[in-house]
XYZ file of C-alpha atoms in Angstrom:
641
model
C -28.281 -26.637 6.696
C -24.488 -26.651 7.637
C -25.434 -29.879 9.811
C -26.878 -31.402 6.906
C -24.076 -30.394 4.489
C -21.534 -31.589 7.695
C -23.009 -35.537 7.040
C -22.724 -35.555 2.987
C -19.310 -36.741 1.578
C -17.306 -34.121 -0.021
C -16.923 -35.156 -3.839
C -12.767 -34.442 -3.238
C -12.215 -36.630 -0.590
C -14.389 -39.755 -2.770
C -12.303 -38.788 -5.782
C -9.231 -39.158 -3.005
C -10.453 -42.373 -1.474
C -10.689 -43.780 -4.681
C -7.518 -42.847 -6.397
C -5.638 -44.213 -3.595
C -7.402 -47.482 -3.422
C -6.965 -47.895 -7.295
C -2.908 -46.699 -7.328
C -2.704 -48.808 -3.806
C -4.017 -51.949 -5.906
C -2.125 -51.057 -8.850
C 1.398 -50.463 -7.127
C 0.602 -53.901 -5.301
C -0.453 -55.526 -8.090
C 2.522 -54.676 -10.293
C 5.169 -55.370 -7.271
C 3.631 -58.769 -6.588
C 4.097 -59.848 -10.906
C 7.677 -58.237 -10.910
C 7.927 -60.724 -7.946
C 7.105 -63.796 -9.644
C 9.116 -62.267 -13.015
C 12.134 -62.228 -10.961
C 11.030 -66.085 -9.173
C 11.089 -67.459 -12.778
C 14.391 -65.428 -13.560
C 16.025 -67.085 -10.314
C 14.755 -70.659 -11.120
C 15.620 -70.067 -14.725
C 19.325 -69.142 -13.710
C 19.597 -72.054 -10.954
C 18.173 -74.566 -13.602
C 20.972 -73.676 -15.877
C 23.361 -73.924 -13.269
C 22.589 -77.070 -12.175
C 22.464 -78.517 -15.996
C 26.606 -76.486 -15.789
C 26.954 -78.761 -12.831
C 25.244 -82.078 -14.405
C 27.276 -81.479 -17.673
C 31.018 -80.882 -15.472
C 29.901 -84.491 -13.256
C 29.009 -86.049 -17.026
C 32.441 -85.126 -18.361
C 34.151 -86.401 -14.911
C 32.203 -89.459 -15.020
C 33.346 -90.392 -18.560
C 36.768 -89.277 -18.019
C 36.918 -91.308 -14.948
C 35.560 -94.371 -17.143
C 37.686 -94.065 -20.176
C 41.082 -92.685 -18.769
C 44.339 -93.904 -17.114
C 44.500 -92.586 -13.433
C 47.734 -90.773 -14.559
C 47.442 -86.915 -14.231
C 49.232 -86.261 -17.351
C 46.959 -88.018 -19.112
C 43.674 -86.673 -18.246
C 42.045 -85.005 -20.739
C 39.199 -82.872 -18.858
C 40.086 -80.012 -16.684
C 39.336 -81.730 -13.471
C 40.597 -78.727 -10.920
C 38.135 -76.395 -13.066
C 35.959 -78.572 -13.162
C 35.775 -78.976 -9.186
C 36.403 -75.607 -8.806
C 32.938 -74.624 -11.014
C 31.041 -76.934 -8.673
C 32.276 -75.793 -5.404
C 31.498 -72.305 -6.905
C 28.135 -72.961 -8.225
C 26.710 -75.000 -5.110
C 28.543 -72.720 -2.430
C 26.505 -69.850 -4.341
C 23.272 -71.697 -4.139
C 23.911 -72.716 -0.692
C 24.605 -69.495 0.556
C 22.657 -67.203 -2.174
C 22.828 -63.513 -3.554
C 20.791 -61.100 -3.814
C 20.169 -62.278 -7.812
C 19.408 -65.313 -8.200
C 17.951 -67.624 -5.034
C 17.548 -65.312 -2.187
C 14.803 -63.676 -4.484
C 12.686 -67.087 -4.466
C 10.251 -68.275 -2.075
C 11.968 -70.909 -0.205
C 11.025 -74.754 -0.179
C 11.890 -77.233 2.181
C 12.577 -80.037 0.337
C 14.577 -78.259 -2.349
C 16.896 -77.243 0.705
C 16.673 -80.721 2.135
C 17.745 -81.556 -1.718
C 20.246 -79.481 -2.026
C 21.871 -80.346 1.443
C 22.109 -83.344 0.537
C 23.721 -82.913 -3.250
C 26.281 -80.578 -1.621
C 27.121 -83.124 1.352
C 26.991 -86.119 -0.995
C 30.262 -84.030 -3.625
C 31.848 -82.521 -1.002
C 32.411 -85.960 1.277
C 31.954 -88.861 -1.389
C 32.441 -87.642 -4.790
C 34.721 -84.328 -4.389
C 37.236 -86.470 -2.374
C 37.187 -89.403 -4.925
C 37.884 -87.257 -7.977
C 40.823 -85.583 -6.065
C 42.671 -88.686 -5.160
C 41.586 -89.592 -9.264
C 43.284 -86.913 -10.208
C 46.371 -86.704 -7.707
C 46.999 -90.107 -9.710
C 46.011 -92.741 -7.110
C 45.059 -95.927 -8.262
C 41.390 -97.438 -8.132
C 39.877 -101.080 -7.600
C 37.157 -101.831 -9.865
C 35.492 -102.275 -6.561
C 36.122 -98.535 -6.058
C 35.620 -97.400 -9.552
C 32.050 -99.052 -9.129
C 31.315 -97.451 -6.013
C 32.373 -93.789 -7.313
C 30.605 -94.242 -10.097
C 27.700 -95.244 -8.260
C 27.584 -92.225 -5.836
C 28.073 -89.837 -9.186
C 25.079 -91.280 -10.606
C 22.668 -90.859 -7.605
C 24.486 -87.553 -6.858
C 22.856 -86.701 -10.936
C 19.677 -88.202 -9.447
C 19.450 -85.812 -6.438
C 20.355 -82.582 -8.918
C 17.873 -83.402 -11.382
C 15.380 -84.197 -8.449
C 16.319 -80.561 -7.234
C 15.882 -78.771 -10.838
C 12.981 -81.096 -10.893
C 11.050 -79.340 -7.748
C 12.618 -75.394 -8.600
C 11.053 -76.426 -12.493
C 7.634 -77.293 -10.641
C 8.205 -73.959 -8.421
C 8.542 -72.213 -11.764
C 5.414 -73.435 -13.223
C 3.141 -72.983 -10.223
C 4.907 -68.926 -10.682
C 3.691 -68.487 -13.817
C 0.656 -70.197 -13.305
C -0.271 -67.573 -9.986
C 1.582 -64.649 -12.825
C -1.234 -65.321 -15.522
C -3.783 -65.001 -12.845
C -2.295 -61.885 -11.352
C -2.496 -60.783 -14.899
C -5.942 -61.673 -15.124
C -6.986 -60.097 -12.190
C -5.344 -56.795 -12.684
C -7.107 -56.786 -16.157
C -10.500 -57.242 -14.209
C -9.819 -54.795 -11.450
C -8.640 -52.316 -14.329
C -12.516 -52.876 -16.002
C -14.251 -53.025 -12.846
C -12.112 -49.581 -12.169
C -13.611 -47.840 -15.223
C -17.167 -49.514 -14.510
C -17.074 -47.541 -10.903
C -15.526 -44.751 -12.375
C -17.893 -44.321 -14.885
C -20.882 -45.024 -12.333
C -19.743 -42.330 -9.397
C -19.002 -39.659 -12.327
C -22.626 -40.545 -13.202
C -24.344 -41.092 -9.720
C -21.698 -37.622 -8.020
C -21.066 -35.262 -11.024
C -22.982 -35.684 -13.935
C -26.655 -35.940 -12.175
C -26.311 -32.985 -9.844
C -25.147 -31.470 -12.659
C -27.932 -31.942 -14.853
C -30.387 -30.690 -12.127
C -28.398 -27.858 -11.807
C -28.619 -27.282 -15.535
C -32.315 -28.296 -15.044
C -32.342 -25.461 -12.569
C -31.031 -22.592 -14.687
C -33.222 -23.421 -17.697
C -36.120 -22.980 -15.672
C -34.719 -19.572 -13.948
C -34.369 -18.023 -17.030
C -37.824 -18.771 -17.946
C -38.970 -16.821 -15.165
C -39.779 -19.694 -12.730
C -38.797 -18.324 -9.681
C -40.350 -21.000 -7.620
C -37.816 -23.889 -8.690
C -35.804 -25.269 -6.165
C -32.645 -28.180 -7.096
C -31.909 -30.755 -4.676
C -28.523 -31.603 -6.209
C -26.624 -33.591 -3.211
C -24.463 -36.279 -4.114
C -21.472 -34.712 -2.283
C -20.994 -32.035 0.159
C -19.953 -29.849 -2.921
C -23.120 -29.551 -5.298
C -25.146 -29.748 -1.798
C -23.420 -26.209 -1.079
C -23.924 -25.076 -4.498
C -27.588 -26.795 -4.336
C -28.045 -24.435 -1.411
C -26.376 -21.717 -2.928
C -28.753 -21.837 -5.871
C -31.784 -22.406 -3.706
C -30.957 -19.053 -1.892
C -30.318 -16.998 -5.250
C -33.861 -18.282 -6.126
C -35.286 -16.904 -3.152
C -33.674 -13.984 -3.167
C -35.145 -13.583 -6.978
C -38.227 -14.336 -5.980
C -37.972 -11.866 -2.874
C -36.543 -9.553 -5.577
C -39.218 -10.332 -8.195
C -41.895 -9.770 -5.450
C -41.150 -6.554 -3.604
C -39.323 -4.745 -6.878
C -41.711 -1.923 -6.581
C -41.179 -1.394 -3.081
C -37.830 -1.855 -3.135
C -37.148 0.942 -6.089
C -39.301 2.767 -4.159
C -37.075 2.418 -1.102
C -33.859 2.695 -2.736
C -35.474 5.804 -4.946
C -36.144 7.607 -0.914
C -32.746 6.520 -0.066
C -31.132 8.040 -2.759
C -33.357 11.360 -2.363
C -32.773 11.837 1.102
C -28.571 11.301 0.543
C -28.855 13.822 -2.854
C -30.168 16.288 -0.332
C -27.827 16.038 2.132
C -25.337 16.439 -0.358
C -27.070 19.591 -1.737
C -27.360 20.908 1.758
C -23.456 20.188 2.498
C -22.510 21.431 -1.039
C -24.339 24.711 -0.622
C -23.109 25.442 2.686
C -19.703 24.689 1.862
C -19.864 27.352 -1.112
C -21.504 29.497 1.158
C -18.974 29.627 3.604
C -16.306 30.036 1.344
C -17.397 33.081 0.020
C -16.345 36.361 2.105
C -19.369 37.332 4.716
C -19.304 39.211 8.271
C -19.545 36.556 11.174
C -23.064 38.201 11.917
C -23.840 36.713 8.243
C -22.138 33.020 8.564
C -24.049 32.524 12.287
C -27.136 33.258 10.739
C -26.841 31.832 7.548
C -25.344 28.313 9.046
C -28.009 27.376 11.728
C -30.482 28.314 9.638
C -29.590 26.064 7.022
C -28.841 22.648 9.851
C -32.296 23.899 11.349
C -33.718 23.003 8.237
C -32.128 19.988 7.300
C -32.544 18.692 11.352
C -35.800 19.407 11.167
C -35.380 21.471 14.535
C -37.947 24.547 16.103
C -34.572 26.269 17.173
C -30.822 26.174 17.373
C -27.770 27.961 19.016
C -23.567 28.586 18.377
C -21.516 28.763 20.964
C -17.702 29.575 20.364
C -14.899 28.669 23.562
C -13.840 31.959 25.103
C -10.209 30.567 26.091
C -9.830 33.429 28.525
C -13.104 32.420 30.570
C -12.332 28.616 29.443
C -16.292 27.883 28.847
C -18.646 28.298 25.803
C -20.192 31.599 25.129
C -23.308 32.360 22.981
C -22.727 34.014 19.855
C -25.988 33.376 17.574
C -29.228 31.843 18.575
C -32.887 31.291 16.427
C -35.828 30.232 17.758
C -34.956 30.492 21.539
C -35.663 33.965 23.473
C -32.800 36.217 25.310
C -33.446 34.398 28.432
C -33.911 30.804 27.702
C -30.529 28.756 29.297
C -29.463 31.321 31.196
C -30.788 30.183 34.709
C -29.264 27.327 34.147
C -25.979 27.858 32.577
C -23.945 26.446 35.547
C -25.381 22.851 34.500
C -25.349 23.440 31.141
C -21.642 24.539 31.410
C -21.087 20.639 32.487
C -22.623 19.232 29.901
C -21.306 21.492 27.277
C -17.422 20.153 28.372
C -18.583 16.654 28.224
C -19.954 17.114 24.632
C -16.835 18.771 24.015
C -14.791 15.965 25.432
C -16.869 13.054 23.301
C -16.131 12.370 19.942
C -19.443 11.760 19.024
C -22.606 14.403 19.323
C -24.274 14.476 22.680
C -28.271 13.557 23.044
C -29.864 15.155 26.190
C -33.339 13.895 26.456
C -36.114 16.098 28.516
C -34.663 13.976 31.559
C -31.175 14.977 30.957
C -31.862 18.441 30.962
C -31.272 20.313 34.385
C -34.366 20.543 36.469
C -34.979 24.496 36.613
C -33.954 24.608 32.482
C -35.980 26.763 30.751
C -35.990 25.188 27.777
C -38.612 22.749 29.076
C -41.291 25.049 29.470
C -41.116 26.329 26.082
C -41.837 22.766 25.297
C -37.936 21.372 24.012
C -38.476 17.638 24.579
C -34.826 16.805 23.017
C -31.122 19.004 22.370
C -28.536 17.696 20.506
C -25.118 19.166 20.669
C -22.644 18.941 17.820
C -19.045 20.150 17.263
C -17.455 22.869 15.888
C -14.039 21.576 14.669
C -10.915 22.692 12.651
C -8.454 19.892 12.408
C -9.015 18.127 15.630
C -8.984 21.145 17.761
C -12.447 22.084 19.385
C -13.951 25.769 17.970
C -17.371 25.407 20.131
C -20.513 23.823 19.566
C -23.979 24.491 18.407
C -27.247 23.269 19.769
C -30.285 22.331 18.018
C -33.421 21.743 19.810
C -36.857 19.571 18.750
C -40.082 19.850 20.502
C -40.815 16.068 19.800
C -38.769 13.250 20.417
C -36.362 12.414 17.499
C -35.572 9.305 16.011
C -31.806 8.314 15.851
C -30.019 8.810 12.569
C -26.561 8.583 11.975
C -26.677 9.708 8.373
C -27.941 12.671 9.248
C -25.644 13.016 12.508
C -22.660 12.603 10.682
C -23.620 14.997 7.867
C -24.167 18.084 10.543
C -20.366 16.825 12.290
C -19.012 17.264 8.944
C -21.085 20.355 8.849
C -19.867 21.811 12.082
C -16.087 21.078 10.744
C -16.916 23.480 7.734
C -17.926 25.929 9.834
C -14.967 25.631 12.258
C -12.437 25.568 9.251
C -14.323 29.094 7.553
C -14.226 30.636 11.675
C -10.781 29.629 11.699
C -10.389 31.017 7.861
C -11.314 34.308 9.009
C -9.490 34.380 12.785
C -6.528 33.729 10.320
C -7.540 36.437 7.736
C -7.828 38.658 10.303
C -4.322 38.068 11.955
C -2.728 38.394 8.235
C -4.222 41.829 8.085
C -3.174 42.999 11.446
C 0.483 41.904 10.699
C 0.654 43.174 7.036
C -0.730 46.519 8.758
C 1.792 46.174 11.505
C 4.534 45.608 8.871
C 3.309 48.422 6.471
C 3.783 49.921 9.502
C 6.624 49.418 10.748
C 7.958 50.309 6.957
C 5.866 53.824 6.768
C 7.606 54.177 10.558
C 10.961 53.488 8.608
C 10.124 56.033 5.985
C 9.266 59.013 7.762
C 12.712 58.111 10.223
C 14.883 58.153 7.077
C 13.118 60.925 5.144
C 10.798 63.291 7.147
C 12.405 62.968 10.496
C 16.102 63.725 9.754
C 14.701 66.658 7.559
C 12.856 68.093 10.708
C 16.264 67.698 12.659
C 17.974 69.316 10.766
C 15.127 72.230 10.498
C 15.207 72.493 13.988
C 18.587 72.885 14.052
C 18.639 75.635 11.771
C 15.883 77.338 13.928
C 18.000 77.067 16.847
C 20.850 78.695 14.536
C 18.470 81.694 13.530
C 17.402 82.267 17.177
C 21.115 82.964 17.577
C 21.896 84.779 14.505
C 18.584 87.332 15.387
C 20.315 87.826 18.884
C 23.469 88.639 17.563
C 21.637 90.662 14.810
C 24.288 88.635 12.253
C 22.590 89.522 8.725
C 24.480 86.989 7.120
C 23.816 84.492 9.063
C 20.432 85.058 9.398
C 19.853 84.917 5.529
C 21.682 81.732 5.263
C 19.533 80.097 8.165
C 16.520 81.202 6.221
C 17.511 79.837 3.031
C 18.841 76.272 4.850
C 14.959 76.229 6.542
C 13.120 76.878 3.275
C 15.016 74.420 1.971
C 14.691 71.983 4.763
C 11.090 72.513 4.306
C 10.722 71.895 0.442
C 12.702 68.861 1.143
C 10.822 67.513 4.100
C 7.395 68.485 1.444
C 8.382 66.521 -1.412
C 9.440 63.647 0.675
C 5.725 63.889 2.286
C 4.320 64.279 -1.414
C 6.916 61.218 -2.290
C 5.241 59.167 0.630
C 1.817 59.817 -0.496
C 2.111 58.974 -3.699
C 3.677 55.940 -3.019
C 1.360 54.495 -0.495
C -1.544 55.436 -2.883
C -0.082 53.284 -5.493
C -2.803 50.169 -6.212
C -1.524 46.572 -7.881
C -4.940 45.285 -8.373
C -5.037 43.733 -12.458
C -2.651 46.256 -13.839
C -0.120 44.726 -15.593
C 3.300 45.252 -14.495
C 4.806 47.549 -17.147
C 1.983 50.372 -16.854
C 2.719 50.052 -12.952
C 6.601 50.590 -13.922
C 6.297 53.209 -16.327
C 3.386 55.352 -14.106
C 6.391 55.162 -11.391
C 9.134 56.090 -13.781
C 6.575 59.033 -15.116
C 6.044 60.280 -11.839
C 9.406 60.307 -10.794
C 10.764 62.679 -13.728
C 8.026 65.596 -13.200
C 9.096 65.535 -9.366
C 13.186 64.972 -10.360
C 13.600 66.563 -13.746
C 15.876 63.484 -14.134
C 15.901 61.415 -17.558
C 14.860 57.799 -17.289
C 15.532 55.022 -19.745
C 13.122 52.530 -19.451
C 13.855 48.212 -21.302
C 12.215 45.394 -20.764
C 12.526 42.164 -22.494
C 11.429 38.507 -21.845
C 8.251 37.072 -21.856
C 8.416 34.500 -18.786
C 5.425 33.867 -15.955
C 3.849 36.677 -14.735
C 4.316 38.217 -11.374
C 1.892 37.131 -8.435
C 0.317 40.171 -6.837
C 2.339 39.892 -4.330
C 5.698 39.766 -6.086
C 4.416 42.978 -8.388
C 3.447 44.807 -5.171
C 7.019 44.114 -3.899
C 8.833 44.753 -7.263
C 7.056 47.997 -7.435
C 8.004 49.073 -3.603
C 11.865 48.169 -4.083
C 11.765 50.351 -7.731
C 10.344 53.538 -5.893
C 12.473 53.089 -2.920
C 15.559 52.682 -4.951
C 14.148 55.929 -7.237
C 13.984 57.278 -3.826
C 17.750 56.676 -2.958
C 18.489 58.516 -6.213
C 16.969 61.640 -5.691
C 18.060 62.290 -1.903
C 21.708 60.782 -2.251
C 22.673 60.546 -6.219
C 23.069 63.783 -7.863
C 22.266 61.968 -10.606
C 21.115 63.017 -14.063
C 20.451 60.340 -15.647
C 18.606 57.211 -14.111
C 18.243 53.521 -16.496
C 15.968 50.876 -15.065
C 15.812 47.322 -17.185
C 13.693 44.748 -16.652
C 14.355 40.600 -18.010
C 11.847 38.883 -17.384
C 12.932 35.181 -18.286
C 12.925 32.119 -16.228
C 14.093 34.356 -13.154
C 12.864 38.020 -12.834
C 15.436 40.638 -13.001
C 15.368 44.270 -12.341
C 18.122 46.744 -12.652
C 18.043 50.419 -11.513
C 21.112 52.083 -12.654
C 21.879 55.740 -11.911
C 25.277 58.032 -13.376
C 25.488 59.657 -9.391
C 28.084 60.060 -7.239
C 28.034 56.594 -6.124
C 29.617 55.368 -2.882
C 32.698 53.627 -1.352
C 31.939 49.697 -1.422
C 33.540 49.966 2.177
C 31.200 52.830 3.814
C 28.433 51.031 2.067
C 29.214 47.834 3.791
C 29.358 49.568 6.866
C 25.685 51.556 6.408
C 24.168 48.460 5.413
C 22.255 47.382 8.584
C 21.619 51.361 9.484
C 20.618 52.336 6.442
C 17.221 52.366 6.815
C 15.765 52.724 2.642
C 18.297 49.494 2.219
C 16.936 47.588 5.259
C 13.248 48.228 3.751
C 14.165 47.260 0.437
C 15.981 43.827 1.569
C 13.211 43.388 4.158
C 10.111 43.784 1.017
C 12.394 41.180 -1.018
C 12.947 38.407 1.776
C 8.973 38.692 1.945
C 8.788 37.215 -1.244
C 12.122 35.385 -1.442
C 13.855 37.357 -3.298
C 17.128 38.906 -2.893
C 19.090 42.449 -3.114
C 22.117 43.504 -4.727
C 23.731 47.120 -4.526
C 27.208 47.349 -6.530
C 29.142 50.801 -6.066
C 31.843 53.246 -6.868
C 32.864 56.547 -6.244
C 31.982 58.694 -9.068
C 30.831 55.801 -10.831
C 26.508 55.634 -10.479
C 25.101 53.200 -8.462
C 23.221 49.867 -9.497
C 20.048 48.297 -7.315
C 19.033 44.706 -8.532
C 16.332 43.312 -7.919
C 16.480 39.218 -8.305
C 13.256 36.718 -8.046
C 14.869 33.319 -8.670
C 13.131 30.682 -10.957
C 12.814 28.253 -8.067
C 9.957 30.808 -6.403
C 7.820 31.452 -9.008
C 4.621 29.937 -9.527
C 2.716 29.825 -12.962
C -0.351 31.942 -12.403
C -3.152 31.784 -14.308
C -5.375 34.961 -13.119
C -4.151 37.966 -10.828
């Protein structure tokens, strides 16, 4: 076909040919008349210049007859007059570009016109000079001048006579011109109209042809529109949409039937991927996920077994975690080879196929009848988790639908493994940072209450030596009091880490704090909140709620207060106040205590978790104020704690 289509003229390069030939003949044709227009313009203007010339010799000729040879008698301008002549034939002679250089040359007009221009300028110019100068004629002489002015008349009419028949045979060859370019415009429109016919309109009409019979259902028509290169391609076009149709029309049943298996097999990958995904993002044991995941590419494989191996970084290999279908032993004789080709599927991008043949020779596998493994990755954002192994006791046909599905497969496994590694790190800090705080706690509280109990055991020791009464009654009253002190900070401790977030909403969690803190303190608490901006994140409340007993804390060691006020605005940022009527403290010595200080260092420590800050303002004998501040630019709507 394309060697066909390569020999048929292209319907844009006929129009081409033809439009050129047409404006070639029309640009020619219409240079050529203004040609001739300008010819008989030129001869026009000569002829009238020579009559200028005729009509000045006329006027000398009778002047020369009828007048006295005196100059101041003369009647006609003779200098002008000469001076015209000499103008007009020196013009001719030499020519311009507007009048005779346009015109086809002739010889015998030149010959002509040589000879009218030698004849004036050595017989007759001369003659009319000496006339004029006043010199005096025979009648010999008069005869003879007027002789040469008459055949120099002669010669100019002869010349207008030949540019008059040059004229004529112009507009003679201007009508036909005309005539011709009036054919060749008719003949123009009669091949015109035939190649529109013969290249456009016919294929057309078969194509039309064509169409009607496609639409009744004629799937057999063919069109064999090729005048040009064009409506062959489109011939050949149509020709192959009928097939196709009739391909179509033919095999429909098979074809839906096709498709309809096509579209079955990809809706059950896609239920297979979907429900693992939602399986593995719900919370299970890794037991549970091992299981539940090989099971589940097992089944969409179609494999007899499967296995998960995991990279032990500190051995540097692949380690067995979860197998099905394959005993305790199977792979283990041969784990040396197996090793080798576990890093080079771990080094491909693409899953590794190990045929009976590629298996070592002493594997195991083969005599529990594995013809084919096929190893696929387990991935988390490019980085290699481990692999797992699925194993067919008959020879497998390649598919890369299916091979594709269990990579993406293997990288939802690897992100929920990775998920959990991470979960589990999260809880082993936020356990190493509770802590770290609970260390914190017991140093500022329980510890320095022990110290100084111990010190006032070591007093008593020395008071019962020295049998000192008083002394020994003041030792016992500073121990029991050490050791109601060091009790309720215990009791303080465990009722604080008891404390749950869960769904309560903050203000119940405030005022069970506040509650609690008056039946241990006998202090008064005022309790305001106002706002109604975006709830706190579980987080943030567990935070909040840390900072407000650590700060109630601070009160009832170091205060002496009697009266406590906690506010809480809760606008576009979060603000809580806790506000006692203590003792207060020097701005300066609390400057200085403020990276020893270990219930300040907690409570700034809790706030930077969630990106918050602390403020303590101070005076002696003038309470003490803790806020609490959770900017706007950190908190996130939430829709469900």
């Amino acid at each position: 076909m394309p060697n066909i289509l390569s020999q048929v003229p292209q319907l844009s390069s006929q129009l081409l040919r033809l439009t050129l030939l047409w404006v070639a003949i029309l640009i020619a044709s219409v240079v050529y008349t203004l040609f001739l227009s300008w010819q008989l313009e030129n001869a026009t203007g000569i002829v009238r210049t020579a009559d200028l010339i005729r009509n000045d010799l006329y006027r000398l000729g009778y002047a020369f007859t009828i007048e006295q040879p005196a100059q101041e008698k003369i009647a006609v301008d003779v200098q002008g007059a000469v001076w015209r002549i000499d103008h007009e034939l020196t013009r001719i002679m030499v020519g311009d570009d507007d009048t005779y250089s346009v015109m086809a040359k002739d010889e015998r007009i030149d010959k002509l016109l040589e000879v009218v221009d030698t004849k004036w300028r050595q017989q007759v110019k001369p003659a009319v000079l000496r006339w004029h100068e006043g010199a005096a004629f025979t009648d010999r002489e008069r005869e003879t001048f007027l002789d040469q002015l008459f055949i120099l008349n002669q010669r100019i009419e002869q010349w207008t006579a030949l540019i008059d028949a040059e004229a004529n045979r112009n507009i003679v060859v201007l009508r036909y011109t005309q005539v011709a370019l009036g054919g060749v415009s008719i003949l123009s429109v009669i091949i015109v109209m035939w190649f529109l016919v013969v290249s456009v309109l016919r294929p057309l009409n078969q194509l039309r042809t064509g169409i009607e019979r496609l639409r009744a259902s004629d799937w057999k028509t063919r069109v064999h529109a090729e005048g040009t290169q064009e409506f062959s391609q489109i011939s050949a076009g149509f020709n192959d949409l009928a097939s196709h149709l009739d391909d179509v029309y033919s095999n429909l049943e098979k074809k839906v039937a096709e498709k309809t298996g096509s579209l079955a097999e990809k809706n059950a990958y896609l239920t297979a991927l979907y429900g693992l995904t939602a399986y593995l993002g719900e919370q299970h044991s890794m037991d549970e996920l091992c299981e539940s995941f090989i099971a589940r590419v097992m089944i969409l494989a179609g494999a007899q077994a499967g296995d998960i191996r995991l990279i032990n970084e500190g051995r540097e290999r692949c380690e067995i975690v979860w197998r099905k279908g394959l005993k305790e032993g199977c792979c283990q004789s041969c784990s040396a080879p197996m090793q080798e080709l576990y890093q080079k599927a771990l080094q491909s991008p693409y899953p590794l196929t190990l045929k009976e043949q590629d298996l070592p020779a002493n594997c195991i596998c083969k005599d529990y009848g594995f013809k084919l493994v096929m190893i696929y990755h387990i991935r988390h954002k490019q980085k290699n988790i481990g692999l797992f192994s699925l194993y067919f006791k008959a020879q497998r046909q390649p598919n890369k639908g299916v091979d594709t599905l269990l990579e993406n497969l293997g990288r939802h496994f690897g992100a929920a493994i990775e998920n959990m590694r991470l979960a589990a790190l999260d809880q082993q800090l936020a356990v190493g940072q509770e802590r770290n705080l609970l260390a914190q706690n017991l140093h500022d509280s329980i510890a320095q209450t022990l110290s100084f109990v111990n010190l006032q055991v070591q007093m008593l020791e020395d008071a019962l030596k020295h049998k000192n009464k008083e002394q020994i009654d003041d030792g016992i009253q500073q121990i029991k009091a050490g050791v109601q002190e060091c009790y309720d900070d215990v009791r303080e401790l465990l009722l604080n880490f008891r404390t749950r977030i869960s769904n309560e909403v903050l203000d119940d969690l405030v005022r069970s704090v506040l509650e609690r803190f008056e039946r241990q303190t006998h202090i008064k608490v005022h309790l305001t909140m106002t706002g109604n901006g975006l709830s706190l994140t579980s987080a943030q409340k567990l935070q909040a709620i840390f900072i407000l007993q650590e700060a109630l804390s601070n009160v009832r060691k170091h205060a002496h207060a009697s009266t406590v006020l906690v506010s809480i605005k809760n606008g576009d940022s979060f603000e809580m106040k806790i506000m006692d009527d203590g003792i207060g403290i020097d701005p300066q010595l609390l400057e200085s205590r403020k990276q020893r200080h270990v219930g300040l260092s907690i409570m700034r420590e809790r706030a930077q978790k969630i990106s918050a800050r602390i403020e303590i303002e101070s005076e002696p004998n003038q309470g003490t104020t803790v806020k609490f501040i959770l900017p706007r630019e950190v908190r996130q709507p939430l829709t469900a704690l």
